[in-house]
Structures are given as C-alpha cells and as structure tokens.
Amino acid sequence: MIDRTVPQHQLPSISTNISAAMRVSDVVKPWADRLPDHKAAVDPNGSWTYRELAGIISHTADWLRGSGVRAGDRVMIVGENCREFAAVLLAVASLDAWPVPVNARLSPREVDAVRDHCEARRIVYTTSVSVHATEHANRHGAMPEDVGDLGRTSLGPLNENVKTEPIDADIGSRVAALIYTSGTTGLPKGVMLTHSNLLFSAGGAAKIRSLNSEDRLYGILPLSHIVGLSIVFLGALLSGATIYLEPRFDPVAARVALERHRITVMLGVPSMFSLFLQYAKMRKLQSFEFPALRIISCSGAPLPPAIKSSVESLFGLPLHHGYGITECSPNVAQVRIDQPPRSDNSVGPMFPGVEARLVGPDRQPVPVGAVGELWVRGPNIMKGYYRAPEETAAAIDAEGWFNTRDLARFEDENLFIVGRTKDLIIRFGFNVYPAEVEAVLNAHPAVVQSAVVGRTAEGDEEILAFVQPSPSSHLTEADLAEYAAKRLAPYKRPSHFLFVSTMPMTPSGKIAKADLAKIADDIRQKV
Amino acid sequence: MQMQATEIEQEIRNFLTETFLFGRSEALNDDTPLLGNVIDSQGVIELIAFVQERFTIAVDDEEVTIDNFASVKSTVAFIEGKLRSK
C-alpha cells in the first residue's frame, strides 16, 4: 500500500472548539474570516468560496424568515446534492427552524408522507440539478424564486396551520436536522438530531481522518443521508476543506471527478466500490491513478472481504470501514487511518466518546468475545423519534443506552457486525424496511399478500418480492414493477418479483421469511 | 454500411426497455431523462458496454455526460456523430 498521509504540520485544520452553544450553521464563519477566498463547495454548476457561502447562508435565512419561517418550524428541502441544498439546510438551521432534508428521488407518496408527518411550514425544492425535485415542485404548486446569489429555487406554499416546536434553552440540544427513515411498520420515522449530535460526529470523524483545509472531499453521499450530512459535508466545512457535491453516483463520472478535481478523500457505500470494480473490468484496468487520493472509506452496509481486497488493489489504498446508523449521527465505530490496514471486515474500534455494551436476550452482558445485541451511548445519540414517544422509549432506555438491534462481537477492541435482530435490507447504503415495500405491494388489487427479503449481491443487497396473486388475476412482473416504480424510491424497488401460489407460514401464522430467504438463495442462478 | 438514425434509435430503445424498464416501452418517451433517471448507477456501465459493442465505437469517460445521454434523441445523435467520425 502507498502511504499518502499528508504531513499535518502547518496545515489549517478544524478551526474551532465545538461548543455547546454552536449551531451547525456556525461552521462556516471561522473559515470565511480565515480563508475567505478558499473554495467551500463545488457542484456541476459552479463553486462558492467560504466568504460567499457565509453571505449566501445569511441572505437565504433572511429570505426564509421573510417567507414566514419561524424558529421551531419544520422546513423540508427536497433535492439532490448541490450547493443550494447545502446552503438552504444551513440557513434553516441558523434560524432554529428544523431542516428536513429529503431525497428528491423518493416517490410522490413517500415525499408527501414526510411532509404530512412533519407538518412542514415550507418546502424548498432545489431544482438546479434535479429533474425529480422539479417534478415534486410542480405537483405541489411551488413557485420559482430567484434568491440572490443562492440562485433559483422553488418555494412551496406557506402552511399556516402548523405550530412551532418549543425552542430548547440550550442551543446544542436544539434540533439541527430531522432525517426520515422508513420505519419497521412501513410508516415514516423522523430521527431528531441536535446540533451537538451532528457536530460531535462531524468533528470526531474529521479528527480521525486528519481533515484539513487542503482536503477535497467527494460529496457523493446524499445530504439527506446522515453520513453525507454529518461526516462528509459538516466534516469538510468544519475543517475548511472543499466539498465537491455530486447529485448522484455513477462510476464513470466518479472516476472523472476523482482525477479532475484531485479528490483527497472519498466516502462511499460498499455498492459504490463494487461498481468501481465493474467499471475497471469493463475498461480492463488493473489500477487507478489518483495520486492526490489519500483516504477511501465505506460504511452503510456490510463489506465483503473479497470486495475490500479487490478495491484496495484497484485503488492502491486501504479501504477503511466504519459502522453507524442514523440514530447515532451516525458514528459508532471506525477503523483508524493511522493503524495498520486490516484484512478482515472489522468496522474498527468504537468512535471516541461512544460507549458500547453487548447483551443477550436476557439483557445481561454476554461473555467476552461472544455475540450480543449492540447497545451504544454517547453524545451522538438522537434526541428521539419525532412525534413517536413510544418508539423513542423502546429504542433508548432510561440510562441513555440506544439499542442498535444489530448483532456484534468484539475481538480485542475491534467491533465486528455479524447480523441483525431487525427485519432490514440495506440497498446501496440505504435502509429498506421490507414492511414498507410489502405494504405498497399488498395494496395492489390483484395481490393477496407479499413478502420481501434481501439477498446478497456483489457487495450489496438486492430486494426480492415473493407475491401471491389473487387466483383469477393475470398479474405480471412488469405490472408490479410499474406499480412499484410509481410508489417507491428506486432503491426500495424489488429487483425481482417471484410469484407463489401460497406463502410458507410459521407455526405462529407468520410468513416464514427465513424459508423464503433460503429459496431466494437457492434460485440465485435462475433470476 | 452506415446505420440509419431510425435503426440506432430502435436498438437503443430496445436495450433501455429490456434492461431497465421490465419491457415497458411506453415508459420511454422521446424526452425521458436517461442519466440519473432511467439509467441507474450500474446502468451507466451497461450502457457504455452495449454502445461500444453494438456500434463498434469507443466511448471515453469524458463523453458520458448528461448532455450526450440526456434522452434517446441525444443518445442517437451522439452515436451518429461517433459513427461519422470513424
């Protein structure tokens, strides 16, 4: 492996001590004062310096306030990665309103479910790089607005019937982002993350990677996703680095960007790195030439050892692995870049400041080295689920321990994730709860019932739907694919629909998903 | 013999429909955005491989842009241009 560690002497790094009185929007100003002409954010349409970004956040906050946004309001931002999305998010946070970042690739049904649950005062659609954001803006009757140097965005109608949430006296404890994940019941679940949550994670991750103002981060993970928001975006701005925002991933564009922009740090999910391998195979490349690149890191899903070693060979760099979840802002564990590269699939030691315990079904600690359910505690743990006190109480106990519902073990201080106690599929780094997909399919008039399972596939999981059609129907795979495409985001849509006349059932009357998962594996060669 | 634009278009339509749209040809209008919409992250590789092999042309990474592959129409125009310059 090549040692591309940048000498750290004299390079500006994290500018400020993160205090309890700091908002996420406060990360920009120190660099606007110190390196005003340094590029802060770049996207396919242009770039902003730190001075420009600071001014645009302030101006956008004024525009939002003038548009009726109050402290304690929820403001949705619907779009894909671009500078406007980033600036609006920070402007909303600066007002003590709650940014609700939403991926524009969600279906109308999904976007509207979030809007209705959070009772958004306003929705801002960042349309410059996203045809999907434009489609949502049009169907919601949003109007295009030119907002000074921010550029053109679309603003949805004012919802006058919403109440503001109380403002916590402690700035750090105020909500800085409300991030929705699909819940186990198929209904949207809003994760309330505070300014302190996000800055703790962003600052810690930046320190682990020795980020500094000379770094150029590839901002490919969505700003609506916790890793893209806290670790990459806020981590970059805390460090005075430059973030190159890309609306969506493809390995060809990524290869060009890494070379052209001399990217130094790229964080992705395992499936992105798998696609790099497929790209290299198509181009008959044995290795990449990215001399500036010093860190590649992935999280969001299990990393198969074969993929890890192939990626490391292709990039000539260790592929650092980490583990986190939205409710933990997201860092729980991270392989350290200053330690010898690992050949196994450990997610590394615990993130500094985060505690862990592994317990058995009886909630008692398991013996050293044994597998147990992973509970974590620290400044990274969410404030709770929005408007869901029972779900919050079920996830966080009275002592502040959060149940990840993942199964894990420790080998020395290194954590290994070995399974899940939750019914979850991780597709392209996104959580997909089968219950949500099943609820959509079951609503089809020709479907009696369905069961959705995951199946490993080239560093990712693909989604298979077993469907029991009504006896007289002539339902086809294409019918269901079209039906799903209108109601589910692309990453939630099944890759295959398998028709069955009856579902295997457990003795307690539930669909036997373990049997279906085995069937899915057995027929791997056929579909 | 040089391919006609209509033949190229039909080849591209068939490929996109079968590979990405479960055979639903009606989901592919002339103006349907391709990159980032019909064609997903993995699809870009499949698209390049198909175009290179079927039309015996080389497609550089720098040519895989939103403009060149914005729609079926622009994709056909891009391939026509490559074929003319062969």
Coordinates of C-alpha atoms in Angstrom, one line a residue:
Chain A
M1 CA 0.0 0.0 0.0
I2 CA 1.1 3.5 -0.7
D3 CA 1.4 5.9 2.3
R4 CA -0.3 9.0 1.1
T5 CA -0.7 10.5 4.5
V6 CA -0.4 14.3 4.2
P7 CA 2.1 16.0 6.5
Q8 CA -0.1 17.7 9.0
H9 CA 2.3 20.5 10.1
Q10 CA 1.2 24.0 9.3
L11 CA -2.0 22.9 7.5
P12 CA -5.1 24.6 8.9
S13 CA -7.4 22.0 10.4
I14 CA -10.5 22.1 12.5
S15 CA -10.9 25.8 13.2
T16 CA -12.9 26.0 16.4
N17 CA -13.6 24.1 19.6
I18 CA -17.0 22.8 19.2
S19 CA -19.0 24.3 22.0
A20 CA -22.5 23.5 23.3
A21 CA -23.6 26.9 22.1
M22 CA -22.8 26.2 18.5
R23 CA -25.2 25.5 15.6
V24 CA -24.2 23.5 12.5
S25 CA -24.5 26.7 10.5
D26 CA -21.7 28.2 12.6
V27 CA -19.1 26.0 11.0
V28 CA -18.7 28.4 8.0
K29 CA -17.9 31.8 9.5
P30 CA -14.5 30.9 11.1
W31 CA -13.3 29.9 7.7
A32 CA -14.9 32.8 5.9
D33 CA -12.8 35.0 8.2
R34 CA -9.6 32.9 7.9
L35 CA -9.6 31.7 4.3
P36 CA -12.3 33.8 2.7
D37 CA -11.3 33.0 -0.9
H38 CA -10.9 29.3 -0.4
K39 CA -13.4 27.2 -2.2
A40 CA -16.0 25.7 0.2
A41 CA -18.5 24.0 -2.1
V42 CA -18.4 23.0 -5.7
D43 CA -21.1 21.3 -7.8
P44 CA -21.6 20.7 -11.6
N45 CA -22.9 24.3 -12.0
G46 CA -20.1 26.2 -10.2
S47 CA -18.5 26.9 -6.9
W48 CA -18.7 29.2 -3.8
T49 CA -15.9 30.3 -1.6
Y50 CA -16.2 30.4 2.2
R51 CA -16.9 34.1 2.2
E52 CA -19.6 33.6 -0.5
L53 CA -21.2 30.7 1.3
A54 CA -21.3 32.6 4.6
G55 CA -23.1 35.5 2.8
I56 CA -25.5 33.2 1.0
I57 CA -26.5 31.4 4.2
S58 CA -27.2 34.8 5.8
H59 CA -29.1 36.1 2.9
T60 CA -31.1 32.9 2.5
A61 CA -32.0 32.9 6.2
D62 CA -33.4 36.4 5.6
W63 CA -35.4 35.2 2.6
L64 CA -36.8 32.2 4.6
R65 CA -37.7 34.5 7.5
G66 CA -39.5 36.8 5.1
S67 CA -41.3 33.8 3.7
G68 CA -42.9 33.0 7.1
V69 CA -40.4 30.5 8.5
R70 CA -40.2 30.8 12.3
A71 CA -37.9 29.2 14.9
G72 CA -39.3 25.7 15.7
D73 CA -40.9 25.3 12.2
R74 CA -40.0 22.3 10.1
V75 CA -38.7 23.2 6.6
M76 CA -38.4 20.5 4.1
I77 CA -35.6 20.7 1.5
V78 CA -36.3 18.4 -1.5
G79 CA -33.5 17.9 -3.9
E80 CA -30.3 16.1 -4.7
N81 CA -26.7 17.1 -3.8
C82 CA -25.9 20.6 -4.9
R83 CA -24.8 23.9 -3.4
E84 CA -28.3 25.3 -3.0
F85 CA -29.4 22.3 -1.0
A86 CA -26.4 22.7 1.3
A87 CA -26.9 26.5 1.8
V88 CA -30.7 26.2 2.4
L89 CA -30.1 23.5 5.0
L90 CA -27.6 25.6 7.0
A91 CA -29.8 28.7 6.6
V92 CA -32.8 26.9 8.1
A93 CA -30.7 25.6 10.9
S94 CA -29.4 29.1 11.6
L95 CA -33.0 30.2 12.3
D96 CA -33.5 27.5 14.8
A97 CA -36.1 26.0 12.4
W98 CA -35.7 22.3 11.7
P99 CA -34.2 21.3 8.3
V100 CA -35.9 18.2 6.9
P101 CA -33.6 17.1 4.1
V102 CA -35.4 14.8 1.6
N103 CA -34.0 13.0 -1.4
A104 CA -35.9 14.1 -4.5
R105 CA -35.7 10.6 -5.8
L106 CA -38.4 9.5 -3.3
S107 CA -41.8 8.9 -4.9
P108 CA -44.6 11.4 -4.5
R109 CA -46.2 9.0 -1.9
E110 CA -43.0 9.0 0.1
V111 CA -42.3 12.7 0.0
D112 CA -45.9 13.5 0.9
A113 CA -45.8 11.1 3.8
V114 CA -42.8 13.0 5.2
R115 CA -44.5 16.4 4.6
D116 CA -47.6 15.3 6.4
H117 CA -45.8 13.8 9.3
C118 CA -43.5 16.7 10.0
E119 CA -46.1 19.3 9.1
A120 CA -43.7 21.4 7.1
R121 CA -44.2 25.1 7.2
R122 CA -42.5 25.5 3.9
I123 CA -40.8 23.2 1.3
V124 CA -37.8 24.4 -0.7
Y125 CA -37.1 22.5 -3.9
T126 CA -33.5 22.7 -5.1
T127 CA -34.1 22.2 -8.8
S128 CA -30.9 23.1 -10.5
V129 CA -29.5 19.6 -10.8
S130 CA -32.6 17.5 -10.2
V131 CA -35.4 16.8 -12.6
H132 CA -37.1 14.9 -9.7
A133 CA -37.1 18.0 -7.5
T134 CA -38.7 19.9 -10.3
E135 CA -41.4 17.3 -10.6
H136 CA -42.2 17.4 -6.9
A137 CA -42.2 21.3 -7.0
N138 CA -44.6 21.3 -10.0
R139 CA -47.1 18.9 -8.4
H140 CA -47.0 20.8 -5.1
G141 CA -47.7 24.1 -6.9
A142 CA -44.4 25.6 -5.8
M143 CA -43.2 28.9 -7.4
P144 CA -39.7 29.5 -8.8
E145 CA -37.8 32.2 -6.9
D146 CA -34.5 33.9 -7.5
V147 CA -32.8 34.3 -4.2
G148 CA -29.8 36.5 -4.8
D149 CA -26.6 34.6 -5.0
L150 CA -28.3 31.4 -3.9
G151 CA -29.8 31.2 -7.4
R152 CA -33.1 29.9 -8.5
T153 CA -35.1 27.5 -6.3
S154 CA -38.7 26.7 -5.9
L155 CA -40.7 27.5 -2.8
G156 CA -43.8 25.7 -1.8
P157 CA -47.0 27.3 -0.4
L158 CA -46.9 28.5 3.2
N159 CA -48.7 26.1 5.6
E160 CA -50.4 28.4 8.0
N161 CA -51.8 25.7 10.1
V162 CA -48.7 24.4 11.8
K163 CA -47.4 25.0 15.2
T164 CA -43.8 25.7 16.1
E165 CA -41.9 23.3 18.3
P166 CA -40.6 24.7 21.6
I167 CA -37.0 26.1 21.5
D168 CA -34.6 24.4 23.9
A169 CA -32.7 26.8 26.1
D170 CA -29.5 25.0 25.3
I171 CA -28.5 25.7 21.7
G172 CA -26.7 22.4 21.2
S173 CA -29.8 20.5 22.3
R174 CA -32.0 22.1 19.6
V175 CA -32.9 20.0 16.6
A176 CA -30.5 20.6 13.7
A177 CA -31.9 18.0 11.3
L178 CA -35.0 15.8 11.1
I179 CA -34.0 12.8 9.0
Y180 CA -36.7 10.4 7.9
T181 CA -36.1 6.7 7.5
S182 CA -38.8 4.2 6.6
G183 CA -39.8 2.5 9.9
T184 CA -40.4 -1.1 10.7
T185 CA -44.1 -0.5 10.4
G186 CA -43.8 0.9 6.9
L187 CA -44.6 4.4 8.1
P188 CA -42.0 7.2 8.0
K189 CA -40.0 7.7 11.1
G190 CA -38.3 11.1 11.8
V191 CA -35.0 11.0 13.6
M192 CA -34.4 14.2 15.6
L193 CA -30.7 15.0 15.6
T194 CA -29.4 18.0 17.5
H195 CA -26.6 20.5 16.7
S196 CA -24.5 18.8 19.3
N197 CA -25.2 15.3 17.9
L198 CA -24.1 16.3 14.4
L199 CA -21.1 18.4 15.4
F200 CA -19.8 15.7 17.7
S201 CA -19.9 13.2 14.9
A202 CA -18.6 15.6 12.2
G203 CA -15.7 16.8 14.5
G204 CA -14.7 13.4 15.6
A205 CA -14.7 11.9 12.2
A206 CA -12.7 14.9 10.8
K207 CA -10.1 14.4 13.5
I208 CA -9.8 10.7 12.8
R209 CA -9.2 11.4 9.2
S210 CA -6.9 14.4 9.9
L211 CA -9.0 16.6 7.6
N212 CA -7.6 20.0 6.8
S213 CA -8.2 22.9 4.5
E214 CA -6.1 21.3 1.7
D215 CA -8.5 18.4 1.5
R216 CA -11.0 18.0 -1.3
L217 CA -13.9 15.6 -0.4
Y218 CA -16.1 13.9 -2.9
G219 CA -19.6 14.7 -1.8
I220 CA -21.4 11.8 -3.4
L221 CA -23.4 10.5 -0.4
P222 CA -26.7 12.4 -0.3
L223 CA -27.1 15.4 2.1
S224 CA -30.4 13.8 3.0
H225 CA -28.5 10.8 4.4
I226 CA -26.8 11.1 7.8
V227 CA -23.3 10.1 6.5
G228 CA -23.4 12.6 3.7
L229 CA -24.7 15.3 6.0
S230 CA -22.6 15.0 9.1
I231 CA -19.4 13.1 8.3
V232 CA -18.8 14.4 4.8
F233 CA -20.5 17.8 4.5
L234 CA -20.2 19.2 8.0
G235 CA -16.8 17.4 8.5
A236 CA -15.5 19.2 5.4
L237 CA -16.8 22.6 6.4
L238 CA -15.5 22.2 10.0
S239 CA -12.1 21.6 8.5
G240 CA -12.0 24.4 6.0
A241 CA -11.9 21.8 3.2
T242 CA -13.6 21.8 -0.2
I243 CA -16.6 19.6 -0.8
Y244 CA -17.4 18.5 -4.4
L245 CA -21.1 17.8 -4.4
E246 CA -22.5 15.3 -6.9
P247 CA -26.2 14.8 -7.3
R248 CA -25.9 11.1 -8.0
F249 CA -23.3 8.3 -8.3
D250 CA -22.1 6.6 -11.3
P251 CA -18.6 5.1 -11.5
V252 CA -17.7 6.7 -14.8
A253 CA -18.5 10.3 -13.6
A254 CA -16.8 9.4 -10.3
R255 CA -13.6 8.3 -12.0
V256 CA -13.5 11.5 -14.0
A257 CA -14.2 13.6 -10.9
L258 CA -11.6 12.0 -8.7
E259 CA -9.0 12.6 -11.3
R260 CA -10.1 16.1 -12.5
H261 CA -10.6 17.6 -9.0
R262 CA -7.7 15.8 -7.4
I263 CA -10.0 14.5 -4.7
T264 CA -8.2 13.5 -1.5
V265 CA -11.0 11.8 0.5
M266 CA -13.9 9.7 -0.7
L267 CA -16.5 8.1 1.5
G268 CA -19.0 5.7 -0.1
V269 CA -21.0 2.7 0.5
P270 CA -19.8 -0.8 -0.5
S271 CA -22.0 -1.0 -3.6
M272 CA -20.3 2.1 -5.0
F273 CA -16.9 0.5 -4.6
S274 CA -18.3 -2.7 -6.2
L275 CA -19.3 -0.5 -9.2
F276 CA -15.8 0.8 -9.4
L277 CA -14.7 -2.8 -9.8
Q278 CA -17.2 -3.5 -12.5
Y279 CA -16.1 -0.3 -14.3
A280 CA -12.4 -1.3 -14.1
K281 CA -13.4 -4.7 -15.5
M282 CA -15.2 -3.1 -18.5
R283 CA -12.2 -0.8 -19.1
K284 CA -9.7 -3.6 -18.5
L285 CA -7.9 -1.5 -15.8
Q286 CA -5.7 -3.1 -13.2
S287 CA -5.3 0.0 -11.1
F288 CA -6.4 3.6 -10.8
E289 CA -4.1 6.6 -10.9
F290 CA -5.4 9.1 -8.4
P291 CA -2.2 10.5 -6.9
A292 CA -4.0 13.0 -4.6
L293 CA -6.4 10.5 -3.1
R294 CA -5.3 9.6 0.4
I295 CA -8.4 8.1 2.1
I296 CA -11.2 5.8 0.8
S297 CA -13.7 4.7 3.4
C298 CA -17.0 3.0 3.4
S299 CA -19.9 2.3 5.7
G300 CA -23.6 1.9 5.5
A301 CA -23.6 -1.9 4.7
P302 CA -21.5 -5.0 5.3
L303 CA -18.3 -5.0 3.4
P304 CA -17.4 -8.5 2.0
P305 CA -13.7 -9.2 2.4
A306 CA -13.3 -10.1 -1.3
I307 CA -14.7 -6.8 -2.4
K308 CA -12.5 -5.0 0.1
S309 CA -9.3 -6.6 -1.1
S310 CA -10.1 -6.1 -4.8
V311 CA -10.9 -2.4 -4.2
E312 CA -7.7 -1.9 -2.2
S313 CA -5.8 -3.5 -5.1
L314 CA -7.5 -1.3 -7.6
F315 CA -7.0 2.0 -5.7
G316 CA -3.7 1.1 -4.1
L317 CA -5.1 2.3 -0.8
P318 CA -6.6 0.6 2.3
L319 CA -10.4 0.7 2.3
H320 CA -11.4 1.9 5.8
H321 CA -14.6 0.5 7.1
G322 CA -16.9 2.1 9.6
Y323 CA -20.3 1.4 11.2
G324 CA -23.0 3.8 12.1
I325 CA -26.8 4.4 12.0
T326 CA -28.9 7.4 11.6
E327 CA -30.0 7.5 15.2
C328 CA -26.3 7.7 16.2
S329 CA -25.5 10.7 14.0
P330 CA -24.2 8.1 12.7
N331 CA -20.7 7.2 14.1
V332 CA -20.5 4.1 16.3
A333 CA -17.2 2.5 15.2
Q334 CA -14.5 3.4 12.7
V335 CA -11.3 1.9 11.5
R336 CA -8.4 4.3 12.2
I337 CA -6.3 5.6 9.3
D338 CA -3.2 5.7 11.5
Q339 CA -3.4 2.0 12.3
P340 CA -2.0 -0.8 10.1
P341 CA -4.5 -1.7 7.4
R342 CA -6.9 -4.6 8.3
S343 CA -7.6 -7.5 6.1
D344 CA -10.8 -8.6 7.8
N345 CA -14.2 -6.9 7.8
S346 CA -14.0 -5.3 11.3
V347 CA -15.6 -1.9 11.5
G348 CA -12.9 -0.8 13.8
P349 CA -12.7 0.4 17.4
M350 CA -15.5 2.4 19.0
F351 CA -15.8 6.0 17.9
P352 CA -14.1 8.2 20.6
G353 CA -16.6 9.2 23.3
V354 CA -19.1 6.5 22.4
E355 CA -19.7 3.6 24.8
A356 CA -20.8 0.1 23.8
R357 CA -22.3 -3.0 25.5
L358 CA -23.3 -6.3 24.1
V359 CA -26.2 -8.1 25.7
G360 CA -28.0 -11.4 25.3
P361 CA -31.8 -12.0 25.1
D362 CA -32.0 -11.6 28.9
R363 CA -30.5 -8.1 28.6
Q364 CA -27.4 -9.2 30.5
P365 CA -23.9 -8.7 29.2
V366 CA -22.6 -11.6 27.1
P367 CA -19.2 -13.2 27.9
V368 CA -16.1 -11.5 26.4
G369 CA -15.8 -12.4 22.7
A370 CA -19.4 -13.6 22.4
V371 CA -22.0 -12.2 20.0
G372 CA -24.7 -10.0 21.6
E373 CA -27.1 -7.2 20.7
L374 CA -25.2 -3.9 20.5
W375 CA -26.3 -1.0 22.6
V376 CA -24.5 2.3 22.5
R377 CA -24.4 5.5 24.5
G378 CA -22.8 8.9 24.0
P379 CA -23.2 12.5 22.7
N380 CA -24.1 11.1 19.3
I381 CA -27.4 9.5 20.3
M382 CA -30.5 11.2 18.8
K383 CA -32.9 13.3 20.7
G384 CA -35.7 10.9 19.7
Y385 CA -38.2 10.0 17.1
Y386 CA -40.4 12.9 16.2
R387 CA -43.9 12.6 17.5
A388 CA -43.3 9.0 18.5
P389 CA -42.6 8.8 22.2
E390 CA -43.3 5.1 22.5
E391 CA -40.9 4.2 19.7
T392 CA -38.3 6.5 21.3
A393 CA -38.7 4.9 24.7
A394 CA -38.4 1.5 23.0
A395 CA -35.1 2.5 21.4
I396 CA -33.4 4.4 24.2
D397 CA -33.5 3.2 27.8
A398 CA -33.6 5.3 31.0
E399 CA -29.8 5.3 31.2
G400 CA -29.4 6.7 27.7
W401 CA -28.4 3.4 26.0
F402 CA -29.6 3.1 22.4
N403 CA -30.5 -0.3 21.0
T404 CA -29.0 -0.7 17.5
R405 CA -30.7 -4.0 17.0
D406 CA -27.6 -5.2 15.3
L407 CA -25.7 -8.3 16.5
A408 CA -22.0 -7.8 17.1
R409 CA -18.9 -9.1 18.8
F410 CA -15.6 -7.6 19.9
E411 CA -12.2 -9.0 19.1
D412 CA -9.9 -7.0 21.4
E413 CA -11.2 -3.5 20.9
N414 CA -12.3 -4.1 17.3
L415 CA -16.0 -4.4 16.6
F416 CA -17.5 -6.9 14.1
I417 CA -21.1 -6.6 13.0
V418 CA -22.4 -10.2 12.4
G419 CA -26.2 -9.8 11.9
R420 CA -29.4 -8.0 12.7
T421 CA -32.3 -8.5 15.0
K422 CA -34.4 -6.2 12.8
D423 CA -36.1 -7.0 9.5
L424 CA -34.0 -4.7 7.3
I425 CA -32.4 -4.7 3.9
I426 CA -29.5 -2.4 3.1
R427 CA -29.6 -1.5 -0.6
F428 CA -27.0 0.9 -1.9
G429 CA -26.3 2.1 1.6
F430 CA -30.0 3.0 2.2
N431 CA -32.1 1.2 4.8
V432 CA -35.1 -0.5 3.3
Y433 CA -37.7 -1.9 5.7
P434 CA -39.5 -4.8 4.0
A435 CA -42.7 -3.8 5.8
E436 CA -42.9 -0.7 3.7
V437 CA -42.4 -2.4 0.4
E438 CA -44.9 -5.2 1.4
A439 CA -47.4 -2.5 2.4
V440 CA -47.2 -1.0 -1.1
L441 CA -47.4 -4.3 -2.9
N442 CA -50.2 -5.6 -0.8
A443 CA -52.3 -2.5 -1.8
H444 CA -52.3 -3.7 -5.4
P445 CA -55.8 -5.0 -6.1
A446 CA -54.5 -8.3 -7.6
V447 CA -52.1 -9.1 -4.7
V448 CA -53.3 -11.4 -1.9
Q449 CA -50.1 -10.9 0.1
S450 CA -46.4 -10.4 -0.4
A451 CA -43.1 -11.0 1.5
V452 CA -39.9 -9.1 0.8
V453 CA -36.5 -10.5 1.5
G454 CA -32.9 -9.4 0.8
R455 CA -30.2 -11.3 -0.9
T456 CA -26.5 -10.5 -1.0
A457 CA -25.3 -9.5 -4.5
E458 CA -21.9 -8.1 -5.3
G459 CA -21.2 -6.0 -2.2
D460 CA -24.8 -5.0 -1.9
E461 CA -28.2 -6.5 -1.1
E462 CA -30.9 -6.8 -3.7
I463 CA -34.6 -6.9 -3.0
L464 CA -36.8 -9.9 -3.9
A465 CA -40.5 -9.8 -3.6
F466 CA -42.5 -13.0 -3.2
V467 CA -46.0 -12.3 -4.4
Q468 CA -49.2 -14.3 -4.0
P469 CA -51.6 -13.0 -6.7
S470 CA -55.3 -13.4 -6.5
P471 CA -56.4 -16.6 -8.2
S472 CA -58.1 -15.1 -11.2
S473 CA -55.6 -12.4 -11.9
H474 CA -53.2 -12.2 -14.8
L475 CA -50.6 -10.2 -12.9
T476 CA -47.2 -9.9 -14.5
E477 CA -43.8 -8.9 -13.2
A478 CA -43.9 -5.8 -15.5
D479 CA -47.3 -4.8 -13.9
L480 CA -45.8 -5.0 -10.4
A481 CA -42.6 -3.2 -11.5
E482 CA -44.6 -0.3 -12.9
Y483 CA -46.8 -0.2 -9.8
A484 CA -43.8 -0.1 -7.5
A485 CA -42.0 2.4 -9.6
K486 CA -44.8 4.9 -9.0
R487 CA -44.8 4.4 -5.3
L488 CA -41.3 3.6 -4.1
A489 CA -37.9 5.3 -4.5
P490 CA -35.6 3.4 -6.9
Y491 CA -33.5 1.9 -4.1
K492 CA -36.7 0.4 -2.5
R493 CA -38.0 -1.3 -5.6
P494 CA -37.6 -5.1 -5.9
S495 CA -35.2 -6.4 -8.5
H496 CA -37.3 -9.4 -9.0
F497 CA -40.9 -10.5 -8.3
L498 CA -41.5 -14.2 -7.7
F499 CA -45.0 -15.5 -7.9
V500 CA -46.1 -18.1 -5.5
S501 CA -49.5 -19.8 -5.1
T502 CA -49.2 -19.9 -1.3
M503 CA -46.8 -18.5 1.3
P504 CA -44.8 -20.7 3.6
M505 CA -46.0 -20.0 7.2
T506 CA -44.5 -20.4 10.6
P507 CA -46.4 -22.3 13.3
S508 CA -47.5 -18.9 14.8
G509 CA -49.1 -17.9 11.5
K510 CA -46.4 -15.5 10.2
I511 CA -44.9 -15.7 6.7
A512 CA -41.7 -17.8 7.1
K513 CA -39.2 -15.3 5.8
A514 CA -36.3 -17.5 6.7
D515 CA -37.6 -20.1 4.3
L516 CA -38.1 -17.5 1.6
A517 CA -34.6 -16.2 2.0
K518 CA -33.3 -19.7 1.5
I519 CA -35.4 -20.1 -1.6
A520 CA -34.1 -16.8 -2.9
D521 CA -30.5 -18.0 -2.4
D522 CA -31.3 -21.4 -4.0
I523 CA -32.6 -19.8 -7.1
R524 CA -29.8 -17.3 -7.4
Q525 CA -28.7 -18.8 -10.7
K526 CA -32.1 -18.6 -12.2
V527 CA -33.0 -14.9 -11.6
Chain B
M1 CA -22.8 0.2 -44.3
Q2 CA -23.7 3.1 -42.2
M3 CA -26.7 2.6 -39.9
Q4 CA -29.7 4.8 -40.2
A5 CA -30.8 7.0 -37.3
T6 CA -34.0 5.1 -37.0
E7 CA -32.1 1.8 -36.7
I8 CA -29.9 3.2 -34.0
E9 CA -32.9 4.6 -32.1
Q10 CA -34.7 1.3 -32.2
E11 CA -31.6 -0.5 -30.9
I12 CA -31.2 2.0 -28.1
R13 CA -34.9 1.8 -27.2
N14 CA -34.9 -2.0 -27.1
F15 CA -31.8 -2.0 -24.9
L16 CA -33.2 0.5 -22.4
T17 CA -36.6 -1.1 -22.3
E18 CA -35.4 -4.6 -21.8
T19 CA -32.5 -3.7 -19.4
F20 CA -34.1 -1.0 -17.2
L21 CA -37.8 -0.9 -17.7
F22 CA -39.0 -4.5 -17.4
G23 CA -40.1 -4.4 -21.1
R24 CA -42.4 -1.3 -20.5
S25 CA -41.7 0.5 -23.8
E26 CA -44.4 3.0 -23.0
A27 CA -42.3 4.3 -20.1
L28 CA -39.7 5.7 -22.5
N29 CA -40.8 8.9 -24.2
D30 CA -38.5 10.9 -26.6
D31 CA -37.8 13.4 -23.8
T32 CA -37.5 11.0 -20.8
P33 CA -34.3 11.9 -19.0
L34 CA -31.9 8.9 -19.1
L35 CA -28.8 9.5 -16.8
G36 CA -30.0 9.7 -13.2
N37 CA -33.5 8.6 -14.1
V38 CA -34.0 5.6 -16.4
I39 CA -30.3 4.6 -16.1
D40 CA -29.2 3.9 -12.6
S41 CA -25.6 3.8 -11.2
Q42 CA -24.8 0.3 -12.5
G43 CA -26.7 1.1 -15.8
V44 CA -24.0 3.5 -17.0
I45 CA -21.5 0.7 -17.3
E46 CA -24.1 -1.5 -19.1
L47 CA -24.9 1.4 -21.4
I48 CA -21.3 2.1 -22.4
A49 CA -20.6 -1.6 -22.9
F50 CA -23.7 -2.0 -25.1
V51 CA -23.0 1.1 -27.2
Q52 CA -19.3 0.2 -27.7
E53 CA -20.0 -3.4 -28.6
R54 CA -23.2 -2.9 -30.7
F55 CA -21.9 0.1 -32.7
T56 CA -18.2 -0.7 -32.6
I57 CA -17.2 2.7 -31.3
A58 CA -15.1 3.8 -28.4
V59 CA -16.9 5.9 -25.7
D60 CA -14.5 7.8 -23.5
D61 CA -15.4 8.5 -19.9
E62 CA -15.4 12.2 -20.5
E63 CA -18.1 11.7 -23.2
V64 CA -20.5 10.1 -20.8
T65 CA -22.2 13.4 -19.9
I66 CA -25.7 14.5 -19.1
D67 CA -25.8 16.3 -22.4
N68 CA -24.8 13.4 -24.6
F69 CA -27.1 10.9 -22.8
A70 CA -29.9 13.3 -21.9
S71 CA -32.6 11.4 -23.8
V72 CA -33.0 8.8 -26.5
K73 CA -32.7 11.5 -29.1
S74 CA -29.4 12.9 -27.8
T75 CA -28.0 9.4 -27.4
V76 CA -28.8 8.6 -31.0
A77 CA -27.2 11.9 -32.1
F78 CA -24.1 11.1 -30.1
I79 CA -23.7 7.7 -31.7
E80 CA -24.4 9.1 -35.1
G81 CA -21.6 11.6 -34.6
K82 CA -19.2 8.9 -33.4
L83 CA -20.0 6.7 -36.4
R84 CA -19.5 9.6 -38.8
S85 CA -16.0 10.3 -37.4
K86 CA -14.9 6.7 -37.6

